[in-house]
JSON list of C-alpha atoms in Angstrom, two decimals:
[
{"chain": "A", "resi": 1, "resn": "MET", "atom": "CA", "xyz": [-3.88, 11.47, 4.74]},
{"chain": "A", "resi": 2, "resn": "SER", "atom": "CA", "xyz": [-5.15, 8.84, 6.75]},
{"chain": "A", "resi": 3, "resn": "ALA", "atom": "CA", "xyz": [-3.00, 6.08, 6.49]},
{"chain": "A", "resi": 4, "resn": "VAL", "atom": "CA", "xyz": [-0.03, 4.81, 4.51]},
{"chain": "A", "resi": 5, "resn": "LEU", "atom": "CA", "xyz": [-1.09, 1.64, 2.57]},
{"chain": "A", "resi": 6, "resn": "ASP", "atom": "CA", "xyz": [0.80, -1.15, 1.09]},
{"chain": "A", "resi": 7, "resn": "ALA", "atom": "CA", "xyz": [-0.17, -3.16, -2.45]},
{"chain": "A", "resi": 8, "resn": "SER", "atom": "CA", "xyz": [-1.88, -5.99, -0.45]},
{"chain": "A", "resi": 9, "resn": "ALA", "atom": "CA", "xyz": [-4.19, -3.25, 1.06]},
{"chain": "A", "resi": 10, "resn": "LEU", "atom": "CA", "xyz": [-5.48, -1.49, -2.49]},
{"chain": "A", "resi": 11, "resn": "LEU", "atom": "CA", "xyz": [-5.84, -4.97, -4.07]},
{"chain": "A", "resi": 12, "resn": "SER", "atom": "CA", "xyz": [-8.00, -6.25, -1.37]},
{"chain": "A", "resi": 13, "resn": "VAL", "atom": "CA", "xyz": [-10.31, -3.42, -2.11]},
{"chain": "A", "resi": 14, "resn": "LEU", "atom": "CA", "xyz": [-9.98, -3.92, -5.96]},
{"chain": "A", "resi": 15, "resn": "LEU", "atom": "CA", "xyz": [-10.52, -7.47, -6.14]},
{"chain": "A", "resi": 16, "resn": "GLY", "atom": "CA", "xyz": [-13.00, -7.35, -2.91]},
{"chain": "A", "resi": 17, "resn": "GLU", "atom": "CA", "xyz": [-10.45, -9.71, -0.93]},
{"chain": "A", "resi": 18, "resn": "ARG", "atom": "CA", "xyz": [-10.11, -10.50, 2.96]},
{"chain": "A", "resi": 19, "resn": "GLY", "atom": "CA", "xyz": [-9.02, -7.25, 4.56]},
{"chain": "A", "resi": 20, "resn": "GLU", "atom": "CA", "xyz": [-11.18, -5.00, 2.61]},
{"chain": "A", "resi": 21, "resn": "ASP", "atom": "CA", "xyz": [-13.46, -3.72, 5.46]},
{"chain": "A", "resi": 22, "resn": "ILE", "atom": "CA", "xyz": [-10.39, -2.56, 7.31]},
{"chain": "A", "resi": 23, "resn": "VAL", "atom": "CA", "xyz": [-8.96, -0.46, 4.41]},
{"chain": "A", "resi": 24, "resn": "VAL", "atom": "CA", "xyz": [-12.10, 0.97, 2.94]},
{"chain": "A", "resi": 25, "resn": "PRO", "atom": "CA", "xyz": [-12.64, 3.46, 6.07]},
{"chain": "A", "resi": 26, "resn": "VAL", "atom": "CA", "xyz": [-8.90, 4.81, 5.24]},
{"chain": "A", "resi": 27, "resn": "LEU", "atom": "CA", "xyz": [-8.61, 4.59, 1.64]},
{"chain": "A", "resi": 28, "resn": "ARG", "atom": "CA", "xyz": [-9.78, 7.80, 0.60]},
{"chain": "A", "resi": 29, "resn": "GLY", "atom": "CA", "xyz": [-6.82, 10.48, 1.05]},
{"chain": "A", "resi": 30, "resn": "SER", "atom": "CA", "xyz": [-4.47, 7.75, 2.36]},
{"chain": "A", "resi": 31, "resn": "ALA", "atom": "CA", "xyz": [-0.90, 7.61, 0.87]},
{"chain": "A", "resi": 32, "resn": "MET", "atom": "CA", "xyz": [1.21, 4.70, -1.00]},
{"chain": "A", "resi": 33, "resn": "SER", "atom": "CA", "xyz": [4.45, 4.39, -2.34]},
{"chain": "A", "resi": 34, "resn": "ALA", "atom": "CA", "xyz": [5.76, 4.40, -5.55]},
{"chain": "A", "resi": 35, "resn": "VAL", "atom": "CA", "xyz": [7.15, 1.22, -5.20]},
{"chain": "A", "resi": 36, "resn": "ASN", "atom": "CA", "xyz": [3.77, -0.24, -3.79]},
{"chain": "A", "resi": 37, "resn": "ILE", "atom": "CA", "xyz": [1.71, 1.38, -6.94]},
{"chain": "A", "resi": 38, "resn": "SER", "atom": "CA", "xyz": [4.38, -0.75, -9.04]},
{"chain": "A", "resi": 39, "resn": "GLU", "atom": "CA", "xyz": [3.65, -4.00, -7.48]},
{"chain": "A", "resi": 40, "resn": "CYS", "atom": "CA", "xyz": [-0.09, -3.47, -7.56]},
{"chain": "A", "resi": 41, "resn": "CYS", "atom": "CA", "xyz": [0.35, -3.04, -11.37]},
{"chain": "A", "resi": 42, "resn": "ALA", "atom": "CA", "xyz": [2.13, -6.03, -11.90]},
{"chain": "A", "resi": 43, "resn": "ARG", "atom": "CA", "xyz": [0.11, -7.94, -9.47]},
{"chain": "A", "resi": 44, "resn": "ALA", "atom": "CA", "xyz": [-3.30, -7.32, -10.78]},
{"chain": "A", "resi": 45, "resn": "PRO", "atom": "CA", "xyz": [-3.26, -8.49, -14.04]},
{"chain": "A", "resi": 46, "resn": "GLU", "atom": "CA", "xyz": [-1.92, -11.91, -12.32]},
{"chain": "A", "resi": 47, "resn": "ARG", "atom": "CA", "xyz": [-4.96, -12.11, -10.19]},
{"chain": "A", "resi": 48, "resn": "ARG", "atom": "CA", "xyz": [-7.44, -11.48, -13.16]},
{"chain": "A", "resi": 49, "resn": "ALA", "atom": "CA", "xyz": [-7.50, -7.26, -12.81]},
{"chain": "A", "resi": 50, "resn": "ALA", "atom": "CA", "xyz": [-6.57, -4.75, -14.97]},
{"chain": "A", "resi": 51, "resn": "ALA", "atom": "CA", "xyz": [-3.57, -2.35, -14.02]},
{"chain": "A", "resi": 52, "resn": "ALA", "atom": "CA", "xyz": [-5.59, 0.44, -15.27]},
{"chain": "A", "resi": 53, "resn": "ALA", "atom": "CA", "xyz": [-8.06, 0.03, -12.37]},
{"chain": "A", "resi": 54, "resn": "VAL", "atom": "CA", "xyz": [-5.27, 0.31, -10.10]},
{"chain": "A", "resi": 55, "resn": "LEU", "atom": "CA", "xyz": [-4.37, 3.76, -11.50]},
{"chain": "A", "resi": 56, "resn": "LYS", "atom": "CA", "xyz": [-8.26, 4.48, -11.48]},
{"chain": "A", "resi": 57, "resn": "ALA", "atom": "CA", "xyz": [-8.20, 3.49, -8.13]},
{"chain": "A", "resi": 58, "resn": "ILE", "atom": "CA", "xyz": [-5.26, 6.13, -7.15]},
{"chain": "A", "resi": 59, "resn": "GLU", "atom": "CA", "xyz": [-7.31, 9.01, -8.72]},
{"chain": "A", "resi": 60, "resn": "ARG", "atom": "CA", "xyz": [-10.87, 7.90, -7.78]},
{"chain": "A", "resi": 61, "resn": "PHE", "atom": "CA", "xyz": [-9.32, 8.09, -3.90]},
{"chain": "A", "resi": 62, "resn": "GLU", "atom": "CA", "xyz": [-7.36, 10.43, -4.05]},
{"chain": "A", "resi": 63, "resn": "ILE", "atom": "CA", "xyz": [-4.12, 8.29, -2.77]},
{"chain": "A", "resi": 64, "resn": "ASP", "atom": "CA", "xyz": [-1.08, 10.24, -2.46]},
{"chain": "A", "resi": 65, "resn": "VAL", "atom": "CA", "xyz": [1.66, 8.71, -4.32]},
{"chain": "A", "resi": 66, "resn": "VAL", "atom": "CA", "xyz": [5.20, 9.32, -2.49]},
{"chain": "A", "resi": 67, "resn": "PRO", "atom": "CA", "xyz": [8.43, 8.72, -3.74]},
{"chain": "A", "resi": 68, "resn": "PHE", "atom": "CA", "xyz": [11.12, 5.60, -2.54]},
{"chain": "A", "resi": 69, "resn": "ASP", "atom": "CA", "xyz": [14.15, 6.80, -1.77]},
{"chain": "A", "resi": 70, "resn": "MET", "atom": "CA", "xyz": [17.26, 5.07, -0.32]},
{"chain": "A", "resi": 71, "resn": "THR", "atom": "CA", "xyz": [16.72, 5.98, 3.16]},
{"chain": "A", "resi": 72, "resn": "GLN", "atom": "CA", "xyz": [12.94, 4.64, 2.78]},
{"chain": "A", "resi": 73, "resn": "ALA", "atom": "CA", "xyz": [13.98, 1.20, 0.91]},
{"chain": "A", "resi": 74, "resn": "VAL", "atom": "CA", "xyz": [16.37, 0.77, 4.04]},
{"chain": "A", "resi": 75, "resn": "ARG", "atom": "CA", "xyz": [13.86, 1.23, 6.92]},
{"chain": "A", "resi": 76, "resn": "ALA", "atom": "CA", "xyz": [11.22, -1.02, 4.83]},
{"chain": "A", "resi": 77, "resn": "ALA", "atom": "CA", "xyz": [13.98, -3.68, 4.58]},
{"chain": "A", "resi": 78, "resn": "GLU", "atom": "CA", "xyz": [14.34, -3.33, 8.58]},
{"chain": "A", "resi": 79, "resn": "LEU", "atom": "CA", "xyz": [10.57, -3.53, 8.73]},
{"chain": "A", "resi": 80, "resn": "ARG", "atom": "CA", "xyz": [10.23, -6.97, 7.28]},
{"chain": "A", "resi": 81, "resn": "ASP", "atom": "CA", "xyz": [10.77, -9.17, 10.33]},
{"chain": "A", "resi": 82, "resn": "ASP", "atom": "CA", "xyz": [8.06, -7.30, 12.17]},
{"chain": "A", "resi": 83, "resn": "THR", "atom": "CA", "xyz": [5.86, -7.34, 9.35]},
{"chain": "A", "resi": 84, "resn": "ARG", "atom": "CA", "xyz": [6.10, -11.14, 8.46]},
{"chain": "A", "resi": 85, "resn": "ARG", "atom": "CA", "xyz": [5.38, -12.08, 12.47]},
{"chain": "A", "resi": 86, "resn": "LEU", "atom": "CA", "xyz": [1.89, -10.30, 11.43]},
{"chain": "A", "resi": 87, "resn": "GLY", "atom": "CA", "xyz": [1.45, -11.81, 8.55]},
{"chain": "A", "resi": 88, "resn": "PHE", "atom": "CA", "xyz": [1.45, -8.89, 6.20]},
{"chain": "A", "resi": 89, "resn": "LEU", "atom": "CA", "xyz": [0.87, -5.26, 6.77]},
{"chain": "A", "resi": 90, "resn": "TRP", "atom": "CA", "xyz": [-2.13, -3.92, 5.84]},
{"chain": "A", "resi": 91, "resn": "VAL", "atom": "CA", "xyz": [-2.39, -0.40, 7.09]},
{"chain": "A", "resi": 92, "resn": "ILE", "atom": "CA", "xyz": [0.11, 2.03, 8.86]},
{"chain": "A", "resi": 93, "resn": "GLY", "atom": "CA", "xyz": [-1.94, 5.01, 10.08]},
{"chain": "A", "resi": 94, "resn": "PRO", "atom": "CA", "xyz": [-2.29, 7.71, 11.10]},
{"chain": "A", "resi": 95, "resn": "VAL", "atom": "CA", "xyz": [0.92, 8.87, 10.30]},
{"chain": "A", "resi": 96, "resn": "SER", "atom": "CA", "xyz": [2.90, 10.57, 7.76]},
{"chain": "A", "resi": 97, "resn": "PRO", "atom": "CA", "xyz": [5.00, 9.17, 4.97]},
{"chain": "A", "resi": 98, "resn": "TRP", "atom": "CA", "xyz": [8.58, 7.71, 5.50]},
{"chain": "A", "resi": 99, "resn": "PRO", "atom": "CA", "xyz": [11.10, 10.64, 6.10]},
{"chain": "A", "resi": 100, "resn": "SER", "atom": "CA", "xyz": [12.98, 11.69, 3.43]},
{"chain": "A", "resi": 101, "resn": "SER", "atom": "CA", "xyz": [16.82, 10.97, 3.14]},
{"chain": "A", "resi": 102, "resn": "GLY", "atom": "CA", "xyz": [16.85, 14.33, 4.19]},
{"chain": "A", "resi": 103, "resn": "GLY", "atom": "CA", "xyz": [15.30, 13.99, 7.66]}
]
């Protein structure tokens, strides 16, 4: 895995939006939480893209879908202030997926 992506990162690539050039080099073999995949599938049709395109990209770029548990939900909420100050969080990397509730 090269990076952990959020929904905006994958959508930037699928829709050819600003930031795409930052995401493309780390896309293959990256990881995304299941929650971010859900967000991509919901937001893609709102932006004139098919949810199926999201799933195809996940397969094509070998993106690892990481489960999202309670510990991760709390940690993600704690990151909100920092990521808002930055505008949004495109890519966190290179890191491993957030720790599970056991660690």
